[in-house]
Tab-separated table of C-alpha atoms in Angstrom:
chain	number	residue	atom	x	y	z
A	900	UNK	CA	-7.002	-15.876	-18.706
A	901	UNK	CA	-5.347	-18.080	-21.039
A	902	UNK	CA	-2.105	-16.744	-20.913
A	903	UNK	CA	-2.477	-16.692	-16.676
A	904	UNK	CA	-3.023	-20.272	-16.743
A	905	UNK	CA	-0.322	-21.464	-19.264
A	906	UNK	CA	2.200	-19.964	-16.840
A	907	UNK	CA	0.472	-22.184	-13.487
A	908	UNK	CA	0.820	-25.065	-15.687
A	909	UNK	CA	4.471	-24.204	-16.586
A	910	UNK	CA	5.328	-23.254	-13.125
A	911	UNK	CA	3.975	-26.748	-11.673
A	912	UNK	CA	6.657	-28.675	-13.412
A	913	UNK	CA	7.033	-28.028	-17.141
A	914	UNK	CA	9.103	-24.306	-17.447
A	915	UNK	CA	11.517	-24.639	-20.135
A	916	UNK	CA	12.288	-28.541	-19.074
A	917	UNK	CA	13.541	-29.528	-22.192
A	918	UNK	CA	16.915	-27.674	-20.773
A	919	UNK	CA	17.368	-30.162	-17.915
A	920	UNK	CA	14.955	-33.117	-19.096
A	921	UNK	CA	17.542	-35.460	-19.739
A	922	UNK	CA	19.721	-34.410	-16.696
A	923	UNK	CA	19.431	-38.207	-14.956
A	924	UNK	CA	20.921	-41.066	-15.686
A	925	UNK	CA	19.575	-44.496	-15.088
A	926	UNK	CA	22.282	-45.592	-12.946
A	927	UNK	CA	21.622	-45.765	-9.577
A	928	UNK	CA	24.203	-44.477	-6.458
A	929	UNK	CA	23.088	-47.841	-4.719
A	930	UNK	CA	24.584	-49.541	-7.690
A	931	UNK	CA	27.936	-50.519	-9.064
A	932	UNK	CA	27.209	-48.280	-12.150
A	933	UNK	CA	28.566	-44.379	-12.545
A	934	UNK	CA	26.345	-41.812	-11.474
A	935	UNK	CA	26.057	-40.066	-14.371
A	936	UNK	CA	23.946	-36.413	-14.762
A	937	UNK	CA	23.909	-34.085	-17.417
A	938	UNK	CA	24.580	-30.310	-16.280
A	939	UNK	CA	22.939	-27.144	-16.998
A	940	UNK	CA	25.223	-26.441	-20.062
A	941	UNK	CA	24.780	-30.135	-21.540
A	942	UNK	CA	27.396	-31.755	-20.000
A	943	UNK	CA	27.620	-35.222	-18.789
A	944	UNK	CA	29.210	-35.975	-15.300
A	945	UNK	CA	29.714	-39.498	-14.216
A	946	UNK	CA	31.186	-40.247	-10.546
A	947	UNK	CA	32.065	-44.040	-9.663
A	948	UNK	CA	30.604	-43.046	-6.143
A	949	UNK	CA	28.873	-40.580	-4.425
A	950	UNK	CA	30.621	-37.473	-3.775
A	951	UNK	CA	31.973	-36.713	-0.357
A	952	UNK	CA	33.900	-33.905	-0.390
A	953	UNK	CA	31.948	-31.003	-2.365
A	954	UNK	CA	33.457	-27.503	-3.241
A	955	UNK	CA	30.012	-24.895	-3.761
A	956	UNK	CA	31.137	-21.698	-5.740
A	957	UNK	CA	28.206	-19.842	-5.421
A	958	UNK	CA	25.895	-18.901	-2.338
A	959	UNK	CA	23.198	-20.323	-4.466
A	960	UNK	CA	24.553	-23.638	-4.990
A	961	UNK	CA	25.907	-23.728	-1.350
A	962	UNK	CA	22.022	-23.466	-0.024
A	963	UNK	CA	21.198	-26.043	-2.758
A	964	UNK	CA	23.161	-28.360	-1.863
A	965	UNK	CA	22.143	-28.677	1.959
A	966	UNK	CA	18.378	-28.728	0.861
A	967	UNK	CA	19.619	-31.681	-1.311
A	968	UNK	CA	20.900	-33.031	1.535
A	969	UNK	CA	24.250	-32.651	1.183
A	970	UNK	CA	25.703	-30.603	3.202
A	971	UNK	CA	27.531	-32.550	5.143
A	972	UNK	CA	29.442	-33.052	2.473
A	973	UNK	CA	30.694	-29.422	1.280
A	974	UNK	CA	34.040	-28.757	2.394
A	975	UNK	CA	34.371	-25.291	1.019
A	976	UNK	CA	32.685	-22.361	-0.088
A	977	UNK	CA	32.845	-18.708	-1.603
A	978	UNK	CA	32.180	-15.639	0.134
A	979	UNK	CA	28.778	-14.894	1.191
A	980	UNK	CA	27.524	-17.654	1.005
A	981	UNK	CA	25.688	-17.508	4.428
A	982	UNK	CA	22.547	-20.149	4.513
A	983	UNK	CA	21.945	-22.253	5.806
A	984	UNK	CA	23.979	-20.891	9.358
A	985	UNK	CA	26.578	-24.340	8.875
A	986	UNK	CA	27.847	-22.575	5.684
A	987	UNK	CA	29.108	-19.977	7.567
A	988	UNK	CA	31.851	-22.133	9.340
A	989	UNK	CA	32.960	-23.992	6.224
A	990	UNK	CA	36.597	-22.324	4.546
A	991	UNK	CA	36.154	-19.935	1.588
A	992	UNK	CA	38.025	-20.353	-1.839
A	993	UNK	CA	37.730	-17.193	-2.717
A	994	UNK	CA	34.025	-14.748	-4.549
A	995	UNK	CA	32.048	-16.207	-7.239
A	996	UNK	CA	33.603	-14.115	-9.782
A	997	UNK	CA	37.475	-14.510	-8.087
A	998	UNK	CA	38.390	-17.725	-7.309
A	999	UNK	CA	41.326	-18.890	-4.978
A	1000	UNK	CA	41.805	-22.243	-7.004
A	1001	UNK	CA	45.219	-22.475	-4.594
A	1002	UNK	CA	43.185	-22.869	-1.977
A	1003	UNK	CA	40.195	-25.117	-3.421
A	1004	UNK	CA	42.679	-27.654	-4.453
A	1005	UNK	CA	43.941	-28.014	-0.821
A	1006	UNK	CA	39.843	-29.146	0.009
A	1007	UNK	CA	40.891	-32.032	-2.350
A	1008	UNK	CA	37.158	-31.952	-3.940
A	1009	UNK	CA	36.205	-34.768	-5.318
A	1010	UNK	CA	33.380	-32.649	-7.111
A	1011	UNK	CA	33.106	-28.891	-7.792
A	1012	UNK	CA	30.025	-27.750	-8.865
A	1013	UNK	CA	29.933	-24.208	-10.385
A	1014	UNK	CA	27.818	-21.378	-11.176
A	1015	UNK	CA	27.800	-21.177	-14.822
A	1016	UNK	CA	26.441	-17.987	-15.306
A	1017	UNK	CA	28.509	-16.330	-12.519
A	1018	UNK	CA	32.324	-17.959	-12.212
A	1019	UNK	CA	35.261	-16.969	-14.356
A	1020	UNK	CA	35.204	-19.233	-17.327
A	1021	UNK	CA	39.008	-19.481	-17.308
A	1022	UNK	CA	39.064	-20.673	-13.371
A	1023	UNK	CA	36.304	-23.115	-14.155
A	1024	UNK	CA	38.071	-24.604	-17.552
A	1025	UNK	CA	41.283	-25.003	-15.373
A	1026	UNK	CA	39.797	-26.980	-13.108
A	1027	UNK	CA	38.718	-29.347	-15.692
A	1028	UNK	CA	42.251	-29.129	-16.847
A	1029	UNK	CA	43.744	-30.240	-13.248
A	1030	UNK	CA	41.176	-33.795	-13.613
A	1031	UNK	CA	38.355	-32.311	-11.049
A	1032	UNK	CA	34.769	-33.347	-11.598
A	1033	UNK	CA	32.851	-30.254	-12.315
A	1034	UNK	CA	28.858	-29.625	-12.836
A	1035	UNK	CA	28.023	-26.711	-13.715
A	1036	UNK	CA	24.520	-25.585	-12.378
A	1037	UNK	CA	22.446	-22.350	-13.675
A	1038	UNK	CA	19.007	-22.958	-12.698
A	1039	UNK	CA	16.918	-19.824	-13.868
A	1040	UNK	CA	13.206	-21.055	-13.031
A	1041	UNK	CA	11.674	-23.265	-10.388
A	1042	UNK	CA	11.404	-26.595	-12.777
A	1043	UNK	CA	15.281	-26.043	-13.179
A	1044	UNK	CA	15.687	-25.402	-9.121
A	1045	UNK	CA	13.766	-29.064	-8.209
A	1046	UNK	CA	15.610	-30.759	-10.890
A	1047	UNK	CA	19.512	-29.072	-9.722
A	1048	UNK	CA	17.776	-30.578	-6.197
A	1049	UNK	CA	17.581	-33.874	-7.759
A	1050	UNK	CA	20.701	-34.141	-9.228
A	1051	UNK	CA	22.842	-32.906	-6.561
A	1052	UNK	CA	20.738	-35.718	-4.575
A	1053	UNK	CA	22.446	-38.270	-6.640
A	1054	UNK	CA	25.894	-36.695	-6.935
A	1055	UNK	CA	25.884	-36.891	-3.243
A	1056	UNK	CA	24.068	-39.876	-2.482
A	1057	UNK	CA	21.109	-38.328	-1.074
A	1058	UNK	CA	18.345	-38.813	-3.076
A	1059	UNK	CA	15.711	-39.531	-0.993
A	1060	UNK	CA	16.364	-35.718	0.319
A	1061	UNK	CA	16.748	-34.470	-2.960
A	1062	UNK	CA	13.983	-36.142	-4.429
A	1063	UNK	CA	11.787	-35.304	-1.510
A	1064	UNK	CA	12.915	-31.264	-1.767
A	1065	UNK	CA	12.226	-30.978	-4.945
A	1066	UNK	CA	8.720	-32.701	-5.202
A	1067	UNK	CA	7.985	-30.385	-2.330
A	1068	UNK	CA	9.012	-27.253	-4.198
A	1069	UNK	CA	6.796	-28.580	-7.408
A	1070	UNK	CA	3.815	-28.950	-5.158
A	1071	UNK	CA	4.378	-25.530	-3.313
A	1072	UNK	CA	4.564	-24.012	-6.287
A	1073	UNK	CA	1.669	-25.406	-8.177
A	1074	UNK	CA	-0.622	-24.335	-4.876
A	1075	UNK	CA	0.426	-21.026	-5.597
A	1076	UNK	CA	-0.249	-21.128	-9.108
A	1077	UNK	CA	-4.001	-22.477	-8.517
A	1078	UNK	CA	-4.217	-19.620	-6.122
A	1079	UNK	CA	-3.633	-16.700	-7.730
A	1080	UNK	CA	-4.737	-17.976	-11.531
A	1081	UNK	CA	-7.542	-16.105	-11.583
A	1082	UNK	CA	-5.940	-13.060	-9.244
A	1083	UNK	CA	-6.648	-9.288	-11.041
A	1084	UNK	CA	-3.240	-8.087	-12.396
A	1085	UNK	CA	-0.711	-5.686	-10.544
A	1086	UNK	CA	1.593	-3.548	-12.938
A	1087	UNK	CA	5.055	-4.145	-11.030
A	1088	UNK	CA	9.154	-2.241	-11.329
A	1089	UNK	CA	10.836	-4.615	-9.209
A	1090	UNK	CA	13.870	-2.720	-8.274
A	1091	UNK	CA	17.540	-4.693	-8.103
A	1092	UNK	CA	19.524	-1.437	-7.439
A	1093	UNK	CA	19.731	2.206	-7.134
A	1094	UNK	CA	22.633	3.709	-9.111
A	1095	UNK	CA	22.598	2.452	-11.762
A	1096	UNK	CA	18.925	2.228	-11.690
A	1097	UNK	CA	18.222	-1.739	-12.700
A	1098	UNK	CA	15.473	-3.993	-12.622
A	1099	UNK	CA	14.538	-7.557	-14.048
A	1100	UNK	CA	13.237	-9.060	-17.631
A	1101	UNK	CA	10.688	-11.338	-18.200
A	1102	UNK	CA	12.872	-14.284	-18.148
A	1103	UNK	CA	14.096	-14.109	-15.059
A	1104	UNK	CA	12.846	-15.796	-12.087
A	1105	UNK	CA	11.930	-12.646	-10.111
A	1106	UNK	CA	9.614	-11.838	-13.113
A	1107	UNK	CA	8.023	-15.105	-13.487
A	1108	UNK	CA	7.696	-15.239	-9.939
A	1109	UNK	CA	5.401	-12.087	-9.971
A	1110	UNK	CA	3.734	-13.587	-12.763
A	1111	UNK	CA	3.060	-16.358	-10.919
A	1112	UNK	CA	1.101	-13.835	-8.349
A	1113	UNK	CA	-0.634	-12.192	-10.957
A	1114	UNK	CA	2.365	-9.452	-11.691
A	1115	UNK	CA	2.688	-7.963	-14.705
A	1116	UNK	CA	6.318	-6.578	-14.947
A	1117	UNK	CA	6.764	-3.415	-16.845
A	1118	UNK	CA	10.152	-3.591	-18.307
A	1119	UNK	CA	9.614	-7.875	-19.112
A	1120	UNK	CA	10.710	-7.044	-22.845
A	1121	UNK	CA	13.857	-5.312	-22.281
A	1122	UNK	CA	16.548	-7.300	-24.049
A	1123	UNK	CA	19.257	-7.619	-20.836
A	1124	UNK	CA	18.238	-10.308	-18.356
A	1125	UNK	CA	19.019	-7.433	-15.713
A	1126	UNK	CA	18.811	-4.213	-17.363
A	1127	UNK	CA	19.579	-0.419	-16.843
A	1128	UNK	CA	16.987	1.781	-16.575
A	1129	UNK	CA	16.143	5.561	-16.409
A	1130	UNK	CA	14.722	7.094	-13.619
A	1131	UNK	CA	12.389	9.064	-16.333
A	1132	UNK	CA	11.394	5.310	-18.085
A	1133	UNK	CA	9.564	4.350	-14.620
A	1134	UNK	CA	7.990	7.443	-14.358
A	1135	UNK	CA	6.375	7.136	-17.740
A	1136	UNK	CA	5.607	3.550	-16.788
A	1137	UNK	CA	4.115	4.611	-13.785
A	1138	UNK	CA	4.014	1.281	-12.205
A	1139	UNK	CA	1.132	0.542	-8.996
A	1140	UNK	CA	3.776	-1.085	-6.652
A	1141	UNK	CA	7.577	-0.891	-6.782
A	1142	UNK	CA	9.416	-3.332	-4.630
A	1143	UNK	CA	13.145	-3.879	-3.879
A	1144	UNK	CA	14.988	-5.803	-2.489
A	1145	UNK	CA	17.316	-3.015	-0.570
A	1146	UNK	CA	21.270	-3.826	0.562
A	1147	UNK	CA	19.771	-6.519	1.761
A	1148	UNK	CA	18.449	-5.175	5.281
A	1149	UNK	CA	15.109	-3.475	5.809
A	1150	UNK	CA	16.138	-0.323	4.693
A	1151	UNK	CA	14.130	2.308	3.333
A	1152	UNK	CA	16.213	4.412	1.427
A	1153	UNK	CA	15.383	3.320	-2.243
A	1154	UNK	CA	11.774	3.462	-1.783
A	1155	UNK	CA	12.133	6.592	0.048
A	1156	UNK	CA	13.974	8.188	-3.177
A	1157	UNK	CA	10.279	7.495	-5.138
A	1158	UNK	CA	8.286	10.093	-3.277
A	1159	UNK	CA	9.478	13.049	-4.391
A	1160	UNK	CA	6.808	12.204	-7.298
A	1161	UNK	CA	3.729	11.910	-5.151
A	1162	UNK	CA	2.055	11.855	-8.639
A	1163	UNK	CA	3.472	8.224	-8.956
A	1164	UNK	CA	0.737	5.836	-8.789
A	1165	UNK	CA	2.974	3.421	-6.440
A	1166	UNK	CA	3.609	6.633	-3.987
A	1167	UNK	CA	-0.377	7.461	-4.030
A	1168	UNK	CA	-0.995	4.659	-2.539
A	1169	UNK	CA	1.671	3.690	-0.999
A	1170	UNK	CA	2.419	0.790	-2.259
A	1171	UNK	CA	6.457	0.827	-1.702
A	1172	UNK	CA	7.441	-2.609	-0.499
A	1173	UNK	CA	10.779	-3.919	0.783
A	1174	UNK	CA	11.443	-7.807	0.538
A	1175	UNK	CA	14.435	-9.554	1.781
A	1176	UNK	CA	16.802	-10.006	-1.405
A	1177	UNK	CA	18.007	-13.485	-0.658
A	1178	UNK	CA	14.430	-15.372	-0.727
A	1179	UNK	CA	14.180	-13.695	-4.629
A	1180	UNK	CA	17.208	-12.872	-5.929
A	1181	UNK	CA	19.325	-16.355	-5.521
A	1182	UNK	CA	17.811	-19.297	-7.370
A	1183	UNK	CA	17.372	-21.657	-4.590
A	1184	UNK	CA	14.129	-23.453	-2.989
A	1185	UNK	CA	13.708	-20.477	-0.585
A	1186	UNK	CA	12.259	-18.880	-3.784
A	1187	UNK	CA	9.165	-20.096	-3.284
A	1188	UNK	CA	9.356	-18.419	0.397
A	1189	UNK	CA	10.091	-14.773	-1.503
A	1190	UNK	CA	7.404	-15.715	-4.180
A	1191	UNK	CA	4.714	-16.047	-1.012
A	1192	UNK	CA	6.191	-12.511	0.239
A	1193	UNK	CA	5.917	-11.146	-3.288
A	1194	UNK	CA	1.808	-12.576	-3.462
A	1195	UNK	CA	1.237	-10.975	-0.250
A	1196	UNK	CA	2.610	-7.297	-1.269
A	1197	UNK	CA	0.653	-7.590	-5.024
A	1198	UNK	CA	-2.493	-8.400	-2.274
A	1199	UNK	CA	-2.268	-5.495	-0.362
A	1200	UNK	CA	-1.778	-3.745	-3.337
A	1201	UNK	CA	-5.044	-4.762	-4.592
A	1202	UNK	CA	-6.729	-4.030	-1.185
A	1203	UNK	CA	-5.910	-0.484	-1.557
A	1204	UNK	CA	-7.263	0.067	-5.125
């Protein structure tokens, strides 16, 4: 189990934190120094004062910045970005991936924080160009969630939150590692979407979030953080539970579409499982919530064995 229990240890606190160890500053928001942070794509960011009006373009970096506690701060968002329920209120600058930068500049941010892996590189450069602070954020595991939850803590000047949220997520997560270290394996084709067919590699933090319950995902060396698959490549992988995350709405259409091959080890047991795509497929402490949901399907997967 030795590979089982290097993952618990790297889940507690110490998954790839050499990306985002030096992401604080000593200076203090209480202070008369800058807050200064380093982003997820190296980046330092220095504010003479906490931030107090905050421009979120991504649903996961809206939902991270309320459990950092500041969201009574943003002043604008991008579409779909629907948690907590006071994001829904707040005006929209556009998608992640189309930005209305006319109307973001009206909001008069006096910090935009990004998704780095998601927003048009041109809109984001521009807005560097026009003077705005930006941090870019791309958290991809749950060391790099609780330490976006302490830096957006000190951006905004609530750190006591931030701090709080993310020792909270550390310690949730650890408790789940000590759980389910010793937990018998569960060959897993986590489904993203139906045409085309895609699922998750290792790296991602679906993947290591199964790990975490003693999942073993079947397609965790494909080369594309989300690749393509064919239908015939999960049949000859034959996986014992496929789960999906839907349209996001308890529908069960994909799952459905598996049992015209009753031979299927998933379908002959039926272990087809639906989770809600929002706890597991946006990077926020909610994770830990879908990881929970994901334990409890690889259980009653083993129960029927």
């Amino acid at each position: 189990m030795i590979i089982r229990r290097s993952l618990v240890s790297a889940s507690a606190g110490l998954v790839l934190s050499a990306l985002t160890g030096a992401a604080m500053a000593s200076s203090s928001p209480d202070g008369d120094e800058d807050i200064c942070v380093v982003d997820d794509t190296e980046r330092e960011l220095c504010l003479a004062a906490p931030a107090e009006s905050i421009v979120a373009l991504s649903p996961s970096v809206t939902e991270m910045l309320f459990a950092a506690g500041a969201g009574e701060r943003v002043v604008g968002v991008v579409s779909f970005s629907d948690y907590p329920e006071a994001a829904r209120s707040l005006p929209q600058v556009g998608s992640y991936d189309r930005l209305d930068l006319e109307s973001l500049l009206a909001l008069d941010p006096d910090l935009v924080v990004a998704w780095a892996g998601g927003n048009p590189g041109q809109q984001v450069e521009r807005l560097d160009e026009l003077g705005l602070p930006v941090f870019r954020s791309d958290a991809a595991n749950f060391e790099q969630i609780a330490t976006t939850l302490e830096r957006f803590g000190r951006l905004a000047g609530s750190v006591d939150t931030g701090d709080t949220a993310a020792r909270e997520l550390r310690e949730s997560v650890a408790a789940l590692g000590e759980r389910y270290v010793d937990a018998a394996p569960v060959e897993v084709f986590y489904q993203v979407w139906e045409q085309p067919l895609m699922t998750v590699n290792g790296e991602h933090w679906i993947s290591r979030a199964l790990s975490l319950c003693g999942g073993v995902n079947l397609f965790a060396d494909e080369a594309p953080l989300v690749p393509r698959l064919s239908r015939e490549a999960v049949l000859a992988a034959d996986p014992e539970v496929i789960i999906t995350g839907g349209m996001g709405k308890a529908d069960s259409t994909w799952l459905d579409a598996w049992r015209q091959w009753p031979q299927m080890t998933a379908v002959v047991r039926d272990n087809l499982y639906f989770i809600n795509p929002d706890l597991v497929q946006r990077a926020t402490p909610r994770l830990v919530e879908g990881t929970r949901a994901l334990c409890q399907h690889l259980d009653a997967a083993r129960e029927r064995r």
